[in-house]
PDB file of C-alpha atoms in Angstrom:
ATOM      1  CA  UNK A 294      65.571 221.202 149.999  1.00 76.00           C
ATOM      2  CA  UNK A 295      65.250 224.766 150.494  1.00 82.00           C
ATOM      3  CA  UNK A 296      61.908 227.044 150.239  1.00 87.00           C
ATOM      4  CA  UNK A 297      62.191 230.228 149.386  1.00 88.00           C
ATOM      5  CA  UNK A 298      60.362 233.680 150.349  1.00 89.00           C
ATOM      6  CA  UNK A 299      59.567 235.669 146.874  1.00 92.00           C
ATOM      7  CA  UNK A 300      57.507 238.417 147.062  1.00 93.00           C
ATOM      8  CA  UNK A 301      54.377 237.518 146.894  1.00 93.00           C
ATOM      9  CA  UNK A 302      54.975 234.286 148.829  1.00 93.00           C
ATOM     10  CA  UNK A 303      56.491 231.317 149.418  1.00 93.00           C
ATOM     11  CA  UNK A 304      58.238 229.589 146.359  1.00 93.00           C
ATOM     12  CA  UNK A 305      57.871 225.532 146.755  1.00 93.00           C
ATOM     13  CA  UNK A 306      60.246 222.789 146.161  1.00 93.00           C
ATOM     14  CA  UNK A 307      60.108 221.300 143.099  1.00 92.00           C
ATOM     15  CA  UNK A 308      60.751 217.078 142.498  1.00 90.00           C
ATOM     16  CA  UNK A 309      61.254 217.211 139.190  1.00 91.00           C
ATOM     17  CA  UNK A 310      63.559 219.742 136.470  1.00 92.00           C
ATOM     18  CA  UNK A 311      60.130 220.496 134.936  1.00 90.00           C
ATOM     19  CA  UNK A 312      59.216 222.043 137.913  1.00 88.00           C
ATOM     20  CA  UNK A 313      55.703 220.557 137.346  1.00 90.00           C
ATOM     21  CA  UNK A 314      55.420 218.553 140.734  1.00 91.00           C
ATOM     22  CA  UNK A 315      56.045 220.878 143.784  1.00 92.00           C
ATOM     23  CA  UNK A 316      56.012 220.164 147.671  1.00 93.00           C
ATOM     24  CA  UNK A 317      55.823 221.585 150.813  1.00 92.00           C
ATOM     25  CA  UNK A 318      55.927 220.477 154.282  1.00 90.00           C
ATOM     26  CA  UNK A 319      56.933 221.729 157.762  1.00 88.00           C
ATOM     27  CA  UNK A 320      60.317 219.789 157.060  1.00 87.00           C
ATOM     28  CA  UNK A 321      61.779 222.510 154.881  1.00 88.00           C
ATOM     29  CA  UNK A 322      61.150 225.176 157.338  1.00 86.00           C
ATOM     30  CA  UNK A 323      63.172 223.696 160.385  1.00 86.00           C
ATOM     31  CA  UNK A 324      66.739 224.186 160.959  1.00 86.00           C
ATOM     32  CA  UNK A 325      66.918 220.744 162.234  1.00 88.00           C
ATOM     33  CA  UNK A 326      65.236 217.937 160.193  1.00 81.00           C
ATOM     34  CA  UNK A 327      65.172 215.697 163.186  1.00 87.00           C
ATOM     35  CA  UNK A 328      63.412 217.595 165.537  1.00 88.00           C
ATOM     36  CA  UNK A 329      60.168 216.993 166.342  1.00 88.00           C
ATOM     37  CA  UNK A 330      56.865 219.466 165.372  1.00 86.00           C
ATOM     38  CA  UNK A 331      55.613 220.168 169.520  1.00 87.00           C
ATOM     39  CA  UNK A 332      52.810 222.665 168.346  1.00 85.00           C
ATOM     40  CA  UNK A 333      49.046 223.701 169.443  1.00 85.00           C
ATOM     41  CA  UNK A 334      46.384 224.015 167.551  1.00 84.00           C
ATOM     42  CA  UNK A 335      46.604 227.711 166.728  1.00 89.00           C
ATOM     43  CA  UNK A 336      50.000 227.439 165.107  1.00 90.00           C
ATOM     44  CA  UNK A 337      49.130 224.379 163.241  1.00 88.00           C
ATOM     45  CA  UNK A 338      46.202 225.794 162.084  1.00 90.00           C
ATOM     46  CA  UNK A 339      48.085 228.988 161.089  1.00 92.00           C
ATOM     47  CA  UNK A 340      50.880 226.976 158.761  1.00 91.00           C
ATOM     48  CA  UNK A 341      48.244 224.705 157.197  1.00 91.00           C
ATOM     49  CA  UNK A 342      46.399 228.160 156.066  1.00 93.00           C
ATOM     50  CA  UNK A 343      49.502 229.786 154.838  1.00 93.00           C
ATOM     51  CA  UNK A 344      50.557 226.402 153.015  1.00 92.00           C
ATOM     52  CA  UNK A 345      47.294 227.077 150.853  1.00 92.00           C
ATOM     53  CA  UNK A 346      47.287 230.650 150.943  1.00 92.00           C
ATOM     54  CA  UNK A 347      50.859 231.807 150.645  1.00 94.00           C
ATOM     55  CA  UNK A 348      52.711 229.424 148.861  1.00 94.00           C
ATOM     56  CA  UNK A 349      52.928 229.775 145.208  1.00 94.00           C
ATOM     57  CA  UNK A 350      51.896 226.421 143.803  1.00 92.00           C
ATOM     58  CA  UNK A 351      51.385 228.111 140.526  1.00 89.00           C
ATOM     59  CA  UNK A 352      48.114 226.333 138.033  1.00 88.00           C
ATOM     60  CA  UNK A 353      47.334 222.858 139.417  1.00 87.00           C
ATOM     61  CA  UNK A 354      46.132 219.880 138.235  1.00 87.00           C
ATOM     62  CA  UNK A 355      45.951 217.830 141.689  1.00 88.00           C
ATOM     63  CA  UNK A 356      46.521 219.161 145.427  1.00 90.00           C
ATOM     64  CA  UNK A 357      47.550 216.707 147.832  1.00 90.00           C
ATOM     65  CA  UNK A 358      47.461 217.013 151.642  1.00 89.00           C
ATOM     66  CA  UNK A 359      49.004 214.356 153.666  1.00 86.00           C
ATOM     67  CA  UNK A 360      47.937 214.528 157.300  1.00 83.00           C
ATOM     68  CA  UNK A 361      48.023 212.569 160.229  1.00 80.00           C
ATOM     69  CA  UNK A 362      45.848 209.373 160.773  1.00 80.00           C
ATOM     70  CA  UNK A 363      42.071 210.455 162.741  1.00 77.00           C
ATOM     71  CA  UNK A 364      40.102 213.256 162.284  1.00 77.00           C
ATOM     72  CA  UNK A 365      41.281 216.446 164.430  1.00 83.00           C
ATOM     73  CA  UNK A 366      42.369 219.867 164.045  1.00 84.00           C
ATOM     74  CA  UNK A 367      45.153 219.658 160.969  1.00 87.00           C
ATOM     75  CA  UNK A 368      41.710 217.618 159.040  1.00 88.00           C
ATOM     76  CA  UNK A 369      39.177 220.434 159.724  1.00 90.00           C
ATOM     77  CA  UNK A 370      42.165 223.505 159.228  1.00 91.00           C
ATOM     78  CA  UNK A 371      42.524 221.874 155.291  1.00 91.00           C
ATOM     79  CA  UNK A 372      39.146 221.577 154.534  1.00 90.00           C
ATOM     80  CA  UNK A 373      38.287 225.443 156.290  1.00 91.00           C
ATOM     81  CA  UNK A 374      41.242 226.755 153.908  1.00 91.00           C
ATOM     82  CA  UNK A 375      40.405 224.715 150.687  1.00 91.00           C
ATOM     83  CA  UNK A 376      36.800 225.724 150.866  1.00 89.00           C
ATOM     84  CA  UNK A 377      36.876 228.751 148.329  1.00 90.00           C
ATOM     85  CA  UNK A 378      38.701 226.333 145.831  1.00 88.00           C
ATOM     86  CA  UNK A 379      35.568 223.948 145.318  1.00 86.00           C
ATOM     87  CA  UNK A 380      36.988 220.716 146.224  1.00 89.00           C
ATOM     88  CA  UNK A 381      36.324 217.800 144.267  1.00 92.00           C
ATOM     89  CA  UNK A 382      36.722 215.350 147.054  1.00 93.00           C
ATOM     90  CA  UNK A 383      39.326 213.351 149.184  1.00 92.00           C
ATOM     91  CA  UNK A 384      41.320 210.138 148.724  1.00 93.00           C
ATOM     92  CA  UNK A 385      41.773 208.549 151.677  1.00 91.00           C
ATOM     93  CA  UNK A 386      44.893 206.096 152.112  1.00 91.00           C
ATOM     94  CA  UNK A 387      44.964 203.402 154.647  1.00 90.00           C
ATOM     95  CA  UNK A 388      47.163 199.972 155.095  1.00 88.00           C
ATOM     96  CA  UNK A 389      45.860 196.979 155.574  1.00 85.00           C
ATOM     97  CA  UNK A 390      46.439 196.869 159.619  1.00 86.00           C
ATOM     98  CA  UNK A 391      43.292 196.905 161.516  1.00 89.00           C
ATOM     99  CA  UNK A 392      44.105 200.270 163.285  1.00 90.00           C
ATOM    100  CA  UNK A 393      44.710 202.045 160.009  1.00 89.00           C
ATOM    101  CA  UNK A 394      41.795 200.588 159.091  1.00 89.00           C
ATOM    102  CA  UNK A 395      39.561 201.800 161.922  1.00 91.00           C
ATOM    103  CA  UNK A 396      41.102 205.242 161.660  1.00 91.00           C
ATOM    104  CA  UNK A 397      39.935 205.148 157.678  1.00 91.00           C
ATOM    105  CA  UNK A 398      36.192 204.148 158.507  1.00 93.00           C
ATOM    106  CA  UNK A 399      36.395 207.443 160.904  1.00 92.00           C
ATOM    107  CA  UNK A 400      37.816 209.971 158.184  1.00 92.00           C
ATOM    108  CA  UNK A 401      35.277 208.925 155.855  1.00 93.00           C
ATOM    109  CA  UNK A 402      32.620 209.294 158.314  1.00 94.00           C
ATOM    110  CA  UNK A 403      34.378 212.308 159.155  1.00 92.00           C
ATOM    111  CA  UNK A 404      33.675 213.114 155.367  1.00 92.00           C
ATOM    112  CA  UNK A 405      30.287 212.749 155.138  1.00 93.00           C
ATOM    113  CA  UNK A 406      29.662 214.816 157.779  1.00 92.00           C
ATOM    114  CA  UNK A 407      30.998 217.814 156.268  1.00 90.00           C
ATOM    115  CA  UNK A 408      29.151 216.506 152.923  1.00 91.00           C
ATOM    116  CA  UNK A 409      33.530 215.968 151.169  1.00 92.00           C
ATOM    117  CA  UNK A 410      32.960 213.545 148.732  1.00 95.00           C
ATOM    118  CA  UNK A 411      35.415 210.288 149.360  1.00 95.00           C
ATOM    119  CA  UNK A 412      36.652 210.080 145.352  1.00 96.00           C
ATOM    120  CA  UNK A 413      38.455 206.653 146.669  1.00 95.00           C
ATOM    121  CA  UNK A 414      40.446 204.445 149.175  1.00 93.00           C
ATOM    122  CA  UNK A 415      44.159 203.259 148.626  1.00 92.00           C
ATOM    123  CA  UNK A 416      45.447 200.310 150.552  1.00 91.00           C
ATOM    124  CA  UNK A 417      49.125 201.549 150.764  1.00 89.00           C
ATOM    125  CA  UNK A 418      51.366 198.298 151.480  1.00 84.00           C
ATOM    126  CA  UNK A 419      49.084 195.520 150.819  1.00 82.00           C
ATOM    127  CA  UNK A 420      51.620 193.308 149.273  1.00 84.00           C
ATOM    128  CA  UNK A 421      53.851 193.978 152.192  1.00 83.00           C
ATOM    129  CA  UNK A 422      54.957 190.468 153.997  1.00 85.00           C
ATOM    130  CA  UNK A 423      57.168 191.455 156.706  1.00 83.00           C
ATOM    131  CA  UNK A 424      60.726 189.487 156.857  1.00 89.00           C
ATOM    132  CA  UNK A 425      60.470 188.776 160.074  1.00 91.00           C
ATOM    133  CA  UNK A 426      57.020 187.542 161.200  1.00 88.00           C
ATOM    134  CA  UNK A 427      55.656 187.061 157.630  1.00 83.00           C
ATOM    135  CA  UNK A 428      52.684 188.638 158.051  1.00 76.00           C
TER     136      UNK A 428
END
């Protein structure tokens, strides 16, 4: 997938022939797919505002931001750039490993601190049994 600059900003990749589900991510805009993301703070903070501000996403019903696990930079970056859109809330998305789960009671605390109201929690992979240790 390819994203292209238009005038006015970047154009997204679209999923579907509709062209009603669009995505972005830092993945499109490296010349090598494997290589890892070794970025600061300040540059991070700079691509998650220009993913909001300068990528056309067109009318939406539903924005959604996949970040890392914890609550650091990328988490307050999002919220500073969605501000002026009058968020309804966040869905937060664990599994059901105690880690993910720990990390999960700390974004939501993380939420009410900066009064984002926590719409739900998905267990991702709670029917998983893994083939090897069957857990």
């Amino acid at each position: 997938a390819v994203v292209h600059q238009a005038a006015n900003g970047w154009v997204p990749v679209y999923a579907n022939e509709d062209r009603t589900l669009s995505v972005m991510s830092i993945g499109f805009l490296l010349s090598d797919r494997d290589a890892a993301v070794v970025w600061r703070g300040p540059k991070k903070t700079a691509t998650i505002k220009q993913f909001v501000d300068d990528v056309l996403w067109g009318s939406l019903d539903y924005l959604v931001v996949d970040t890392p696990p914890g609550t650091s930079d990328e988490h307050l970056a999002v919220l500073e750039s969605l501000a002026k859109y009058n968020v309804d809330g966040a869905v937060v998305v664990t599994t059901p490993q105690m880690v993910s789960i720990a990390d999960v009671k700390r974004e939501i605390n993380f939420c009410q601190k900066l009064k984002i109201r926590v719409l739900g929690i998905i267990e991702n992979m709670s029917g998983f049994v893994c083939p090897h240790c069957s857990e």
